[in-house]
CSV table of C-alpha atoms and ligand atoms in Angstrom, one decimal:
chain,number,residue,atom,x,y,z
A,523,MET,CA,46.8,11.2,4.5
A,524,ALA,CA,44.9,8.1,5.2
A,525,ARG,CA,43.1,6.7,2.3
A,526,ALA,CA,39.4,7.2,2.2
A,527,LYS,CA,37.7,4.0,3.4
A,528,THR,CA,35.1,2.6,1.1
A,529,GLN,CA,32.3,0.3,1.9
A,530,PHE,CA,29.8,-1.7,0.0
A,531,VAL,CA,26.1,-1.0,0.6
A,532,CYS,CA,23.1,-3.0,-0.5
A,533,GLN,CA,20.7,-0.6,-2.2
A,534,ASN,CA,17.9,-2.7,-1.3
A,535,CYS,CA,18.2,-3.1,2.4
A,536,GLY,CA,21.1,-0.9,3.4
A,537,THR,CA,23.2,-3.7,4.8
A,538,VAL,CA,26.9,-2.6,4.8
A,539,HIS,CA,29.4,-5.1,3.5
A,540,SER,CA,33.2,-4.8,3.6
A,541,ARG,CA,33.8,-6.1,0.1
A,542,TRP,CA,31.7,-6.4,-3.0
A,543,ALA,CA,29.5,-9.5,-3.5
A,544,GLY,CA,26.9,-10.6,-6.0
A,545,LYS,CA,24.3,-11.4,-3.4
A,546,CYS,CA,23.4,-9.4,-0.3
A,547,ASP,CA,23.4,-11.6,2.9
A,548,GLY,CA,21.0,-9.2,4.5
A,549,CYS,CA,18.1,-9.5,2.1
A,550,GLY,CA,19.1,-12.1,-0.4
A,551,GLU,CA,18.8,-9.9,-3.4
A,552,TRP,CA,21.2,-10.0,-6.2
A,553,ASN,CA,23.2,-7.2,-7.9
A,554,THR,CA,22.0,-4.6,-5.4
A,555,ILE,CA,25.5,-4.0,-3.7
A,556,VAL,CA,27.2,-0.6,-4.7
A,557,GLU,CA,30.4,1.0,-3.6
A,558,ASP,CA,29.7,3.8,-1.3
A,559,SER,CA,31.9,6.1,0.9
A,560,PRO,CA,30.8,6.3,4.5
A,561,THR,CA,31.8,10.0,4.9
A,562,GLY,CA,29.7,12.9,6.3
A,563,GLY,CA,26.1,13.3,6.0
A,564,ILE,CA,23.7,14.6,8.5
A,565,GLY,CA,23.3,11.9,11.1
A,566,ALA,CA,26.3,10.0,10.1
A,567,GLY,CA,27.3,9.9,13.7
A,568,PRO,CA,29.8,12.1,15.7
A,569,GLY,CA,32.9,13.0,13.8
A,570,ARG,CA,36.3,13.1,15.2
A,571,ALA,CA,35.8,16.5,16.9
A,572,ALA,CA,32.8,15.4,18.8
A,573,LYS,CA,31.3,18.3,20.8
A,574,LYS,CA,30.5,17.9,24.4
A,575,GLY,CA,27.0,17.0,25.0
A,576,LYS,CA,24.6,19.0,27.2
A,577,PRO,CA,22.3,17.4,29.6
A,578,VAL,CA,18.6,17.2,28.7
A,579,SER,CA,15.7,17.3,31.1
A,580,LEU,CA,14.2,14.0,32.1
A,581,THR,CA,10.3,13.8,32.7
A,582,SER,CA,7.7,11.3,33.6
A,583,LEU,CA,5.3,9.2,31.6
A,584,SER,CA,2.2,11.0,33.1
A,585,GLY,CA,1.3,14.5,32.1
A,586,GLU,CA,-0.8,16.5,29.7
A,587,ILE,CA,-1.0,15.2,26.1
A,588,GLU,CA,-2.1,17.3,23.2
A,589,ASP,CA,-3.9,15.8,20.4
A,590,ALA,CA,-1.6,15.8,17.4
A,591,PRO,CA,-2.8,18.9,15.3
A,592,ARG,CA,-3.9,17.6,12.0
A,593,ILE,CA,-4.4,19.2,8.6
A,594,GLU,CA,-7.4,17.6,6.8
A,595,THR,CA,-7.0,17.3,3.0
A,596,LYS,CA,-10.9,16.8,2.6
A,597,ILE,CA,-10.0,13.8,0.4
A,598,THR,CA,-11.7,11.3,2.6
A,599,GLU,CA,-9.9,8.3,1.4
A,600,LEU,CA,-6.6,10.1,2.1
A,601,ASP,CA,-7.7,11.5,5.4
A,602,ARG,CA,-8.9,7.9,6.5
A,603,VAL,CA,-5.4,6.4,5.7
A,604,THR,CA,-3.5,9.0,7.5
A,605,GLY,CA,-5.8,8.6,10.6
A,606,GLY,CA,-7.8,11.8,10.2
A,607,GLY,CA,-5.4,14.1,8.4
A,608,ILE,CA,-1.7,14.7,8.0
A,609,VAL,CA,-0.1,15.6,11.4
A,610,ARG,CA,1.8,18.9,11.6
A,611,GLY,CA,5.5,18.3,12.0
A,612,SER,CA,5.4,14.7,10.9
A,613,ALA,CA,7.1,13.1,7.9
A,614,ILE,CA,5.2,10.7,5.6
A,615,LEU,CA,6.7,8.4,3.0
A,616,VAL,CA,4.5,7.6,0.1
A,617,GLY,CA,5.9,4.6,-1.8
A,618,GLY,CA,4.9,2.9,-4.9
A,619,ASP,CA,5.8,1.5,-8.2
A,620,PRO,CA,6.7,4.2,-11.0
A,621,GLY,CA,3.7,5.4,-12.8
A,622,ILE,CA,1.1,4.1,-10.2
A,623,GLY,CA,-0.1,7.7,-9.6
A,624,LYS,CA,1.8,9.0,-6.6
A,625,SER,CA,2.5,12.5,-8.2
A,626,THR,CA,-1.2,12.7,-9.3
A,627,LEU,CA,-2.4,11.9,-5.8
A,628,LEU,CA,-0.1,14.4,-4.0
A,629,MET,CA,-0.8,17.1,-6.6
A,630,GLN,CA,-4.5,16.6,-5.9
A,631,ALA,CA,-3.9,16.6,-2.1
A,632,ALA,CA,-1.7,19.8,-2.5
A,633,ALA,CA,-4.6,21.5,-4.5
A,634,ALA,CA,-7.2,20.4,-1.9
A,635,LEU,CA,-5.0,21.8,0.9
A,636,SER,CA,-4.3,25.1,-0.8
A,637,ARG,CA,-8.0,25.6,-1.5
A,638,GLY,CA,-8.5,25.1,2.3
A,639,GLY,CA,-6.2,28.1,2.8
A,640,HIS,CA,-3.1,26.1,3.6
A,641,SER,CA,0.3,26.9,2.2
A,642,VAL,CA,1.8,24.1,0.3
A,643,VAL,CA,5.1,23.8,-1.5
A,644,TYR,CA,5.6,21.1,-4.1
A,645,VAL,CA,9.2,20.3,-5.0
A,646,SER,CA,9.5,18.1,-8.1
A,647,GLY,CA,12.8,16.6,-8.8
A,648,GLU,CA,11.7,14.3,-11.6
A,649,GLU,CA,9.7,16.7,-13.7
A,650,ALA,CA,10.1,20.1,-15.1
A,651,VAL,CA,7.8,22.9,-14.0
A,652,ALA,CA,6.1,22.8,-17.3
A,653,GLN,CA,5.2,19.0,-16.8
A,654,VAL,CA,3.9,19.6,-13.4
A,655,ARG,CA,1.7,22.5,-14.5
A,656,LEU,CA,0.4,20.4,-17.3
A,657,ARG,CA,-0.6,17.7,-14.8
A,658,ALA,CA,-2.2,20.4,-12.6
A,659,GLN,CA,-4.2,21.6,-15.6
A,660,ARG,CA,-5.4,18.1,-16.4
A,661,LEU,CA,-6.4,17.8,-12.7
A,662,GLY,CA,-8.3,21.1,-12.8
A,663,ALA,CA,-5.9,22.3,-10.1
A,664,ALA,CA,-4.0,25.0,-12.2
A,665,ASP,CA,-5.6,27.9,-10.4
A,666,CYS,CA,-4.6,26.7,-7.0
A,667,ASP,CA,-2.0,28.6,-4.8
A,668,VAL,CA,0.5,25.8,-4.6
A,669,MET,CA,4.2,27.0,-4.6
A,670,LEU,CA,6.1,25.0,-7.1
A,671,ALA,CA,9.9,24.4,-7.5
A,672,ALA,CA,12.0,22.0,-9.6
A,673,GLU,CA,15.0,21.3,-7.6
A,674,THR,CA,17.0,18.3,-6.3
A,675,ASN,CA,19.7,19.7,-4.0
A,676,VAL,CA,18.7,19.4,-0.3
A,677,GLU,CA,20.6,22.5,0.8
A,678,ASP,CA,19.0,24.6,-1.9
A,679,ILE,CA,15.5,23.3,-1.0
A,680,LEU,CA,16.0,24.0,2.7
A,681,ALA,CA,17.3,27.6,1.9
A,682,THR,CA,14.2,28.1,-0.3
A,683,LEU,CA,11.8,26.8,2.4
A,684,ALA,CA,13.5,29.0,5.0
A,685,LEU,CA,12.6,32.1,2.9
A,686,GLU,CA,8.9,31.2,2.7
A,687,ARG,CA,6.2,32.0,5.1
A,688,ARG,CA,6.3,28.7,7.1
A,689,PRO,CA,4.6,26.2,4.9
A,690,ASP,CA,2.0,23.8,6.2
A,691,LEU,CA,3.0,21.0,3.9
A,692,VAL,CA,6.0,20.3,1.7
A,693,ILE,CA,5.9,17.6,-0.8
A,694,ILE,CA,9.2,16.1,-2.2
A,695,ASP,CA,8.7,14.2,-5.4
A,696,SER,CA,10.9,12.0,-5.1
A,697,ILE,CA,13.5,11.2,-2.5
A,698,GLN,CA,15.4,9.2,-5.1
A,699,THR,CA,16.4,12.5,-6.9
A,700,LEU,CA,17.5,14.2,-3.8
A,701,TRP,CA,21.2,14.9,-3.3
A,702,SER,CA,23.1,16.7,-0.7
A,703,ASP,CA,26.6,18.2,-0.6
A,704,MET,CA,27.2,16.6,2.7
A,705,ALA,CA,27.3,13.2,1.1
A,706,GLU,CA,29.7,12.2,-1.5
A,707,SER,CA,28.1,9.3,-3.3
A,708,ALA,CA,25.9,9.6,-6.4
A,709,PRO,CA,22.3,10.7,-6.4
A,710,GLY,CA,19.9,7.7,-5.9
A,711,THR,CA,22.3,5.7,-3.6
A,712,VAL,CA,21.4,4.6,-0.2
A,713,THR,CA,23.6,7.4,1.4
A,714,GLN,CA,22.1,10.2,-0.6
A,715,VAL,CA,18.6,9.0,-0.1
A,716,ARG,CA,19.2,8.6,3.6
A,717,THR,CA,20.9,11.9,4.0
A,718,GLY,CA,18.2,13.8,2.1
A,719,ALA,CA,15.4,12.3,3.8
A,720,GLN,CA,17.1,12.8,7.2
A,721,ALA,CA,17.4,16.6,6.4
A,722,MET,CA,13.7,16.8,5.5
A,723,VAL,CA,12.7,14.9,8.5
A,724,ARG,CA,14.5,17.2,10.6
A,725,PHE,CA,13.1,20.3,8.9
A,726,ALA,CA,9.6,18.8,9.7
A,727,LYS,CA,10.3,18.4,13.4
A,728,GLN,CA,12.1,21.9,13.6
A,729,THR,CA,9.5,23.9,11.9
A,730,GLY,CA,6.2,22.0,12.4
A,731,ALA,CA,5.6,21.8,8.7
A,732,ALA,CA,4.4,18.4,7.5
A,733,VAL,CA,6.7,16.7,5.0
A,734,VAL,CA,5.6,14.1,2.4
A,735,LEU,CA,8.4,12.3,0.7
A,736,VAL,CA,7.7,10.2,-2.5
A,737,GLY,CA,9.7,7.1,-3.0
A,738,HIS,CA,9.7,4.7,-5.9
A,739,VAL,CA,9.9,1.0,-5.1
A,740,THR,CA,11.4,-1.0,-7.8
A,741,LYS,CA,11.3,-4.7,-7.7
A,742,GLU,CA,14.9,-5.0,-9.2
A,743,GLY,CA,16.1,-2.8,-6.2
A,744,GLN,CA,18.3,-0.9,-8.7
A,745,ILE,CA,17.4,2.4,-7.2
A,746,ALA,CA,17.8,2.9,-3.5
A,747,GLY,CA,14.8,1.4,-2.0
A,748,PRO,CA,12.8,3.7,0.4
A,749,ARG,CA,13.2,0.7,2.8
A,750,VAL,CA,16.2,2.7,4.3
A,751,VAL,CA,13.8,5.6,5.0
A,752,GLU,CA,10.9,3.7,6.6
A,753,HIS,CA,12.3,3.8,10.1
A,754,MET,CA,12.9,7.5,9.9
A,755,VAL,CA,9.5,8.8,9.0
A,756,ASP,CA,6.3,8.9,11.2
A,757,ALA,CA,4.1,7.2,8.6
A,758,VAL,CA,4.6,5.0,5.6
A,759,LEU,CA,1.9,4.7,2.9
A,760,TYR,CA,2.1,2.4,0.0
A,761,PHE,CA,0.2,3.3,-3.2
A,762,GLU,CA,-0.5,0.0,-5.0
A,763,GLY,CA,-2.6,-1.3,-7.8
A,764,ASP,CA,-2.5,-3.3,-11.0
A,765,ARG,CA,-1.5,-1.7,-14.3
A,766,GLY,CA,-4.3,-3.5,-16.0
A,767,HIS,CA,-6.9,-2.0,-13.7
A,768,HIS,CA,-7.9,1.5,-12.8
A,769,TYR,CA,-8.2,0.8,-9.1
A,770,ARG,CA,-5.5,2.1,-6.8
A,771,ILE,CA,-5.2,1.3,-3.1
A,772,LEU,CA,-3.5,3.5,-0.6
A,773,ARG,CA,-2.4,1.4,2.3
A,774,THR,CA,-0.9,2.3,5.7
A,775,VAL,CA,2.2,0.2,6.5
A,776,LYS,CA,3.4,2.3,9.5
A,777,ASN,CA,1.7,5.2,11.3
A,778,ARG,CA,2.8,6.6,14.6
A,779,PHE,CA,-0.3,8.7,14.8
A,780,GLY,CA,-3.2,6.4,13.7
A,781,PRO,CA,-4.3,2.9,12.7
A,782,THR,CA,-2.1,0.9,10.4
A,783,ASP,CA,-4.7,-1.3,8.8
A,784,GLU,CA,-6.7,1.3,6.9
A,785,ILE,CA,-6.9,1.5,3.1
A,786,GLY,CA,-8.1,4.2,0.8
A,787,VAL,CA,-9.6,3.1,-2.6
A,788,PHE,CA,-9.1,5.3,-5.6
A,789,GLU,CA,-10.0,5.0,-9.3
A,790,MET,CA,-7.7,6.5,-11.9
A,791,SER,CA,-9.6,8.4,-14.5
A,792,ASP,CA,-8.5,10.9,-17.2
A,793,LYS,CA,-9.1,13.8,-14.7
A,794,GLY,CA,-7.0,12.1,-12.0
A,795,LEU,CA,-7.8,10.0,-9.1
A,796,ARG,CA,-11.4,9.6,-8.1
A,797,GLU,CA,-12.4,8.5,-4.6
A,798,VAL,CA,-14.3,5.2,-4.3
A,799,ALA,CA,-16.6,5.4,-1.3
A,800,ASN,CA,-17.9,1.8,-1.7
A,801,PRO,CA,-15.1,-0.5,-2.8
A,802,SER,CA,-17.2,-3.6,-2.6
A,803,GLU,CA,-19.4,-2.6,-5.5
A,804,LEU,CA,-16.3,-1.9,-7.5
A,805,PHE,CA,-14.6,-5.3,-6.7
A,806,LEU,CA,-17.8,-7.2,-7.5
A,807,GLY,CA,-18.7,-5.1,-10.5
A,808,GLU,CA,-17.7,-7.5,-13.2
A,809,ARG,CA,-19.0,-10.6,-11.6
A,810,ASN,CA,-20.4,-13.6,-13.4
A,811,ASP,CA,-22.4,-15.4,-10.6
A,812,LYS,CA,-23.2,-18.4,-12.8
A,813,ALA,CA,-19.6,-19.5,-13.3
A,814,PRO,CA,-18.2,-22.3,-11.1
A,815,GLY,CA,-15.1,-21.5,-9.1
A,816,ALA,CA,-16.0,-18.1,-7.9
A,817,SER,CA,-16.9,-17.3,-4.3
A,818,VAL,CA,-17.5,-14.0,-2.6
A,819,PHE,CA,-15.3,-13.3,0.4
A,820,ALA,CA,-16.6,-10.8,3.1
A,821,GLY,CA,-13.4,-9.3,4.3
A,822,MET,CA,-12.3,-6.4,6.5
A,823,GLU,CA,-9.8,-3.7,5.8
A,824,GLY,CA,-9.2,-1.8,9.0
A,825,THR,CA,-12.6,-0.6,10.1
A,826,ARG,CA,-14.2,-1.1,6.8
A,827,PRO,CA,-15.8,-4.2,5.4
A,828,VAL,CA,-14.9,-5.1,1.8
A,829,LEU,CA,-16.5,-7.7,-0.3
A,830,VAL,CA,-14.4,-9.2,-3.0
A,831,GLU,CA,-14.6,-12.2,-5.5
A,832,VAL,CA,-12.1,-15.0,-5.3
A,833,GLN,CA,-11.8,-17.0,-8.4
A,834,ALA,CA,-10.3,-20.5,-8.7
A,835,LEU,CA,-9.7,-22.6,-11.7
A,836,VAL,CA,-8.7,-26.2,-11.1
A,837,ALA,CA,-7.9,-28.1,-14.2
A,838,PRO,CA,-6.2,-31.6,-14.9
A,839,SER,CA,-2.5,-31.2,-15.5
A,840,THR,CA,-0.2,-32.4,-18.0
A,841,LEU,CA,2.9,-31.6,-16.2
A,842,GLY,CA,4.8,-33.9,-13.6
A,843,THR,CA,4.6,-31.1,-11.0
A,844,PRO,CA,1.2,-29.3,-11.4
A,845,ARG,CA,1.2,-25.7,-11.6
A,846,ARG,CA,0.0,-23.4,-8.7
A,847,ALA,CA,-0.4,-19.7,-9.6
A,848,VAL,CA,-1.8,-17.1,-7.2
A,849,VAL,CA,-2.6,-13.4,-7.8
A,850,GLY,CA,-3.7,-11.3,-4.9
A,851,TRP,CA,-3.2,-13.9,-2.0
A,852,ASP,CA,-0.5,-15.8,-0.3
A,853,SER,CA,0.8,-18.8,-2.2
A,854,ALA,CA,2.0,-20.6,1.0
A,855,ARG,CA,-1.6,-20.2,2.3
A,856,LEU,CA,-3.0,-21.7,-0.8
A,857,SER,CA,-0.6,-24.8,-0.4
A,858,MET,CA,-1.9,-25.2,3.1
A,859,ILE,CA,-5.6,-25.0,2.1
A,860,LEU,CA,-4.9,-27.7,-0.7
A,861,ALA,CA,-3.2,-29.9,1.7
A,862,VAL,CA,-6.1,-29.6,4.3
A,863,LEU,CA,-8.7,-30.4,1.5
A,864,GLU,CA,-6.6,-33.5,0.4
A,865,ALA,CA,-6.0,-34.8,4.0
A,866,HIS,CA,-9.4,-34.1,5.8
A,867,CYS,CA,-11.9,-33.9,3.0
A,868,GLY,CA,-10.6,-36.5,0.4
A,869,VAL,CA,-10.4,-33.8,-2.2
A,870,ARG,CA,-7.8,-34.9,-4.6
A,871,LEU,CA,-6.0,-32.1,-6.2
A,872,GLY,CA,-2.5,-33.6,-6.6
A,873,GLN,CA,-2.9,-34.1,-10.4
A,874,HIS,CA,-4.5,-30.7,-11.0
A,875,ASP,CA,-3.2,-27.3,-11.9
A,876,VAL,CA,-4.5,-24.7,-9.6
A,877,TYR,CA,-4.9,-21.1,-10.4
A,878,LEU,CA,-6.2,-18.6,-7.8
A,879,ASN,CA,-7.0,-14.9,-8.5
A,880,VAL,CA,-8.6,-12.2,-6.5
A,881,ALA,CA,-10.8,-10.0,-8.7
A,882,GLY,CA,-10.0,-6.4,-9.5
A,883,GLY,CA,-6.3,-6.4,-8.7
A,884,TYR,CA,-7.1,-6.3,-5.0
A,885,ARG,CA,-4.8,-8.1,-2.6
A,886,ILE,CA,-6.1,-10.1,0.5
A,887,SER,CA,-3.9,-10.4,3.5
A,888,GLU,CA,-6.5,-11.8,6.0
A,889,PRO,CA,-6.5,-15.6,6.9
A,890,ALA,CA,-10.3,-15.2,7.1
A,891,ALA,CA,-10.3,-15.6,3.3
A,892,ASP,CA,-9.5,-19.4,3.8
A,893,MET,CA,-13.2,-20.4,3.5
A,894,ALA,CA,-13.7,-18.4,0.5
A,895,VAL,CA,-10.6,-19.9,-1.2
A,896,ALA,CA,-11.6,-23.4,-0.2
A,897,SER,CA,-15.2,-23.0,-1.5
A,898,ALA,CA,-13.9,-21.6,-4.8
A,899,LEU,CA,-11.5,-24.5,-5.2
A,900,VAL,CA,-14.2,-27.0,-4.5
A,901,SER,CA,-16.6,-25.2,-6.7
A,902,SER,CA,-14.2,-25.3,-9.6
A,903,LEU,CA,-13.2,-28.9,-9.2
A,904,ALA,CA,-16.8,-30.1,-9.1
A,905,GLY,CA,-17.8,-27.8,-11.9
A,906,LEU,CA,-20.7,-26.5,-9.7
A,907,ALA,CA,-21.5,-22.7,-9.3
A,908,LEU,CA,-21.9,-21.5,-5.7
A,909,PRO,CA,-25.0,-19.7,-4.7
A,910,ALA,CA,-25.0,-16.2,-6.1
A,911,ASP,CA,-26.2,-14.5,-2.9
A,912,CYS,CA,-23.7,-16.1,-0.4
A,913,VAL,CA,-20.6,-14.9,1.2
A,914,TYR,CA,-17.8,-16.8,2.8
A,915,PHE,CA,-15.4,-16.1,5.6
A,916,GLY,CA,-13.5,-18.0,8.3
A,917,GLU,CA,-10.0,-19.2,9.0
A,918,ILE,CA,-9.1,-22.9,8.4
A,919,SER,CA,-6.6,-24.6,10.7
A,920,LEU,CA,-4.4,-27.5,9.7
A,921,SER,CA,-6.7,-30.0,11.5
A,922,GLY,CA,-9.5,-28.9,9.1
A,923,ALA,CA,-11.4,-27.0,11.8
A,924,VAL,CA,-13.0,-23.7,10.8
A,925,ARG,CA,-12.0,-21.0,13.3
A,926,PRO,CA,-14.1,-17.8,14.1
A,927,VAL,CA,-12.7,-14.5,12.9
A,928,ALA,CA,-13.3,-10.9,14.2
A,929,HIS,CA,-15.9,-8.5,13.0
A,930,THR,CA,-18.6,-11.0,12.2
A,931,ALA,CA,-21.4,-8.5,12.5
A,932,GLN,CA,-19.8,-5.9,10.3
A,933,ARG,CA,-19.1,-8.4,7.6
A,934,LEU,CA,-22.6,-9.7,7.6
A,935,LYS,CA,-24.0,-6.3,7.5
A,936,GLU,CA,-22.1,-5.2,4.5
A,937,ALA,CA,-23.0,-8.5,2.8
A,938,GLU,CA,-26.7,-7.8,3.5
A,939,LYS,CA,-26.4,-4.3,2.3
A,940,LEU,CA,-25.2,-5.6,-1.0
A,941,GLY,CA,-27.9,-8.1,-1.5
A,942,PHE,CA,-26.1,-11.2,-0.2
A,943,GLY,CA,-28.8,-12.8,2.0
A,944,ARG,CA,-26.7,-15.9,2.8
A,945,ALA,CA,-23.4,-16.6,4.5
A,946,VAL,CA,-21.2,-19.5,5.4
A,947,LEU,CA,-19.2,-18.8,8.6
A,948,PRO,CA,-17.5,-20.5,11.4
A,949,GLN,CA,-19.4,-22.1,14.1
A,950,GLY,CA,-19.0,-20.2,17.5
A,951,SER,CA,-18.5,-16.9,15.7
A,952,ALA,CA,-19.0,-14.1,18.3
A,953,GLU,CA,-21.3,-11.0,18.0
A,954,LEU,CA,-23.7,-12.8,15.6
A,955,PRO,CA,-26.7,-10.4,15.1
A,956,ALA,CA,-29.7,-11.7,17.1
A,957,ARG,CA,-32.1,-12.2,14.2
A,958,ASN,CA,-30.9,-15.4,12.3
A,959,ASN,CA,-33.4,-15.8,9.5
A,960,GLY,CA,-31.9,-19.2,8.6
A,961,ASN,CA,-29.6,-17.9,5.9
A,962,TRP,CA,-26.5,-18.4,7.8
A,963,HIS,CA,-24.8,-21.7,7.7
A,964,LEU,CA,-22.4,-22.2,10.6
A,965,VAL,CA,-19.8,-24.8,9.8
A,966,GLU,CA,-17.5,-26.5,12.3
A,967,ALA,CA,-15.0,-28.0,10.0
A,968,LEU,CA,-13.9,-28.0,6.3
A,969,PRO,CA,-15.7,-31.3,5.5
A,970,ASP,CA,-19.0,-29.6,6.5
A,971,LEU,CA,-18.3,-26.9,3.9
A,972,VAL,CA,-17.4,-29.4,1.2
A,973,ALA,CA,-20.6,-31.4,2.0
A,974,SER,CA,-22.7,-28.2,2.0
A,975,ILE,CA,-21.4,-27.3,-1.5
A,976,ALA,CA,-22.2,-30.8,-2.9
A,977,GLY,CA,-25.5,-30.6,-1.0
A,978,SER,CA,-26.5,-27.3,-2.7
A,979,ALA,CA,-25.4,-28.7,-6.0
A,980,ALA,CA,-27.8,-31.6,-5.5
A,981,GLN,CA,-30.6,-29.1,-4.6
A,982,GLN,CA,-29.8,-27.2,-7.8
A,983,VAL,CA,-30.1,-30.4,-10.0
A,984,GLN,CA,-33.4,-31.3,-8.3
A,985,GLN,CA,-34.9,-27.9,-9.0
A,986,GLU,CA,-33.8,-28.0,-12.6
A,987,ASP,CA,-35.4,-31.5,-12.9
A,988,GLU,CA,-38.7,-30.2,-11.5
B,752,TYD,P1,2.0,9.6,-11.9
B,752,TYD,O1,1.3,10.4,-10.9
B,752,TYD,O2,2.9,10.5,-12.8
B,752,TYD,O3,2.7,8.4,-11.2
B,752,TYD,P2,4.1,8.3,-10.3
B,752,TYD,O4,4.2,9.7,-9.8
B,752,TYD,O5,3.6,7.3,-9.2
B,752,TYD,O6,5.2,7.8,-11.1
B,752,TYD,O7,0.8,9.0,-12.8
B,752,TYD,C1,1.1,8.2,-13.9
B,752,TYD,C2,-0.1,7.6,-14.7
B,752,TYD,O8,-1.3,8.2,-14.4
B,752,TYD,C3,0.2,7.9,-16.1
B,752,TYD,O9,0.4,6.6,-16.7
B,752,TYD,C4,-0.9,8.7,-16.6
B,752,TYD,C5,-2.0,8.4,-15.5
B,752,TYD,N1,-2.9,9.5,-15.4
B,752,TYD,C6,-4.1,9.3,-15.6
B,752,TYD,O10,-4.7,8.3,-16.1
B,752,TYD,N2,-5.1,10.4,-15.5
B,752,TYD,C7,-4.6,11.5,-15.0
B,752,TYD,O11,-5.5,12.5,-14.7
B,752,TYD,C8,-3.3,11.8,-14.6
B,752,TYD,C9,-2.6,13.0,-14.1
B,752,TYD,C10,-2.3,10.7,-14.8
B,753,MG,MG1,5.8,10.9,-10.2
């Protein structure tokens, strides 16, 4: 008999290697390669006794399209992120760090759906039934008609689901605990996770039930990352947040049935997750507007404007290579802004440590934040507080020019709504609201911004002298 061939699979990215190595060539992670047997599994490709295929009918691009039937959870933030509700027959992956609140969110969604008359099955592979019940009690959902099982074997789960009246939603918490008889490797390995996820996705397509898979993401990549599942499912949502804060952000990374740039904002309370309808108020809540080094960025998250505070601290460095530390923003982008400030505005930061932080554990991904970052840096270096009622946005190019960004009107409207009467924005911004009451400062290049900060400081000093 031929010896079973073994292979080595990276548990972070799924790259297959022929021999073990300390570092994966695919993703560059260390200690993620594990021995695995390539046998079997649903979707492992045709075996030796491949059956003869039967032809399928080909069709044209034009024709009737039905709107995807959706199940609304009535949790507005969740419905927004999924694009108006969970699509029947779709598979969704909800990823996030352990302890961030995935099980809590999904239990709340399950409860809300069952209250709306939908049948929901919650399969927990991590916690015993008693633990899940305890959480449900805490969330005030103990009376809901959610069917519960503590099971990890894929075949047993599918057999159980086949007995039930067709469920509308099946929640699998989590894919890392799933194991199938079809795959030989240990639970939690890429092969098992992939096999289990594939079986559940197939179940969703066949029965029209929506399936939500929970996946832990660990930075160490010790457990099979849900990365290998991302391409199989219809939508990928990431639940993120900072342990030190109560805010949790649900972000769409992929969505075959809706937009991918939406976020849902929640706050973790002692009775579960609470929806946050106006995130700006939350992110600006602890603001001290007299302190130098803080600016307010008027950002956009999908269709929603969000105001957040950007904090910078610039201090003389005692180190040969000054420190640059960034939380909530791209550090490469910070280096770029520092270089532009230095080259085009004569702002010398080479001998300074620079710390940048986005308040509230929020993460900005928009280049439009460049202006807010630059003004926070200049404000901190000069020791001058920026005007308390001013917002900043605009993209900075390497030449020092300030480029317009999209959604100007929406950003300004949100700012006005929250009492920010002033704005510094790029010259040439489109869709400027007609009425300009003189509180908008249009800048063409970064030196203008630096000059205006210095100018407003001079005004402040004058006013104080009078
Ligand atoms: P959990 O949903 O178990 O996280 P995950 O499934 O992502 O691992 O939530 C874990 C944390 O949430 C835990 O530290 C306790 C906290 N929590 C609350 O603060 N309030 C609550 O009502 C609940 C249910 C949990
Ligand atoms: Mg959990």
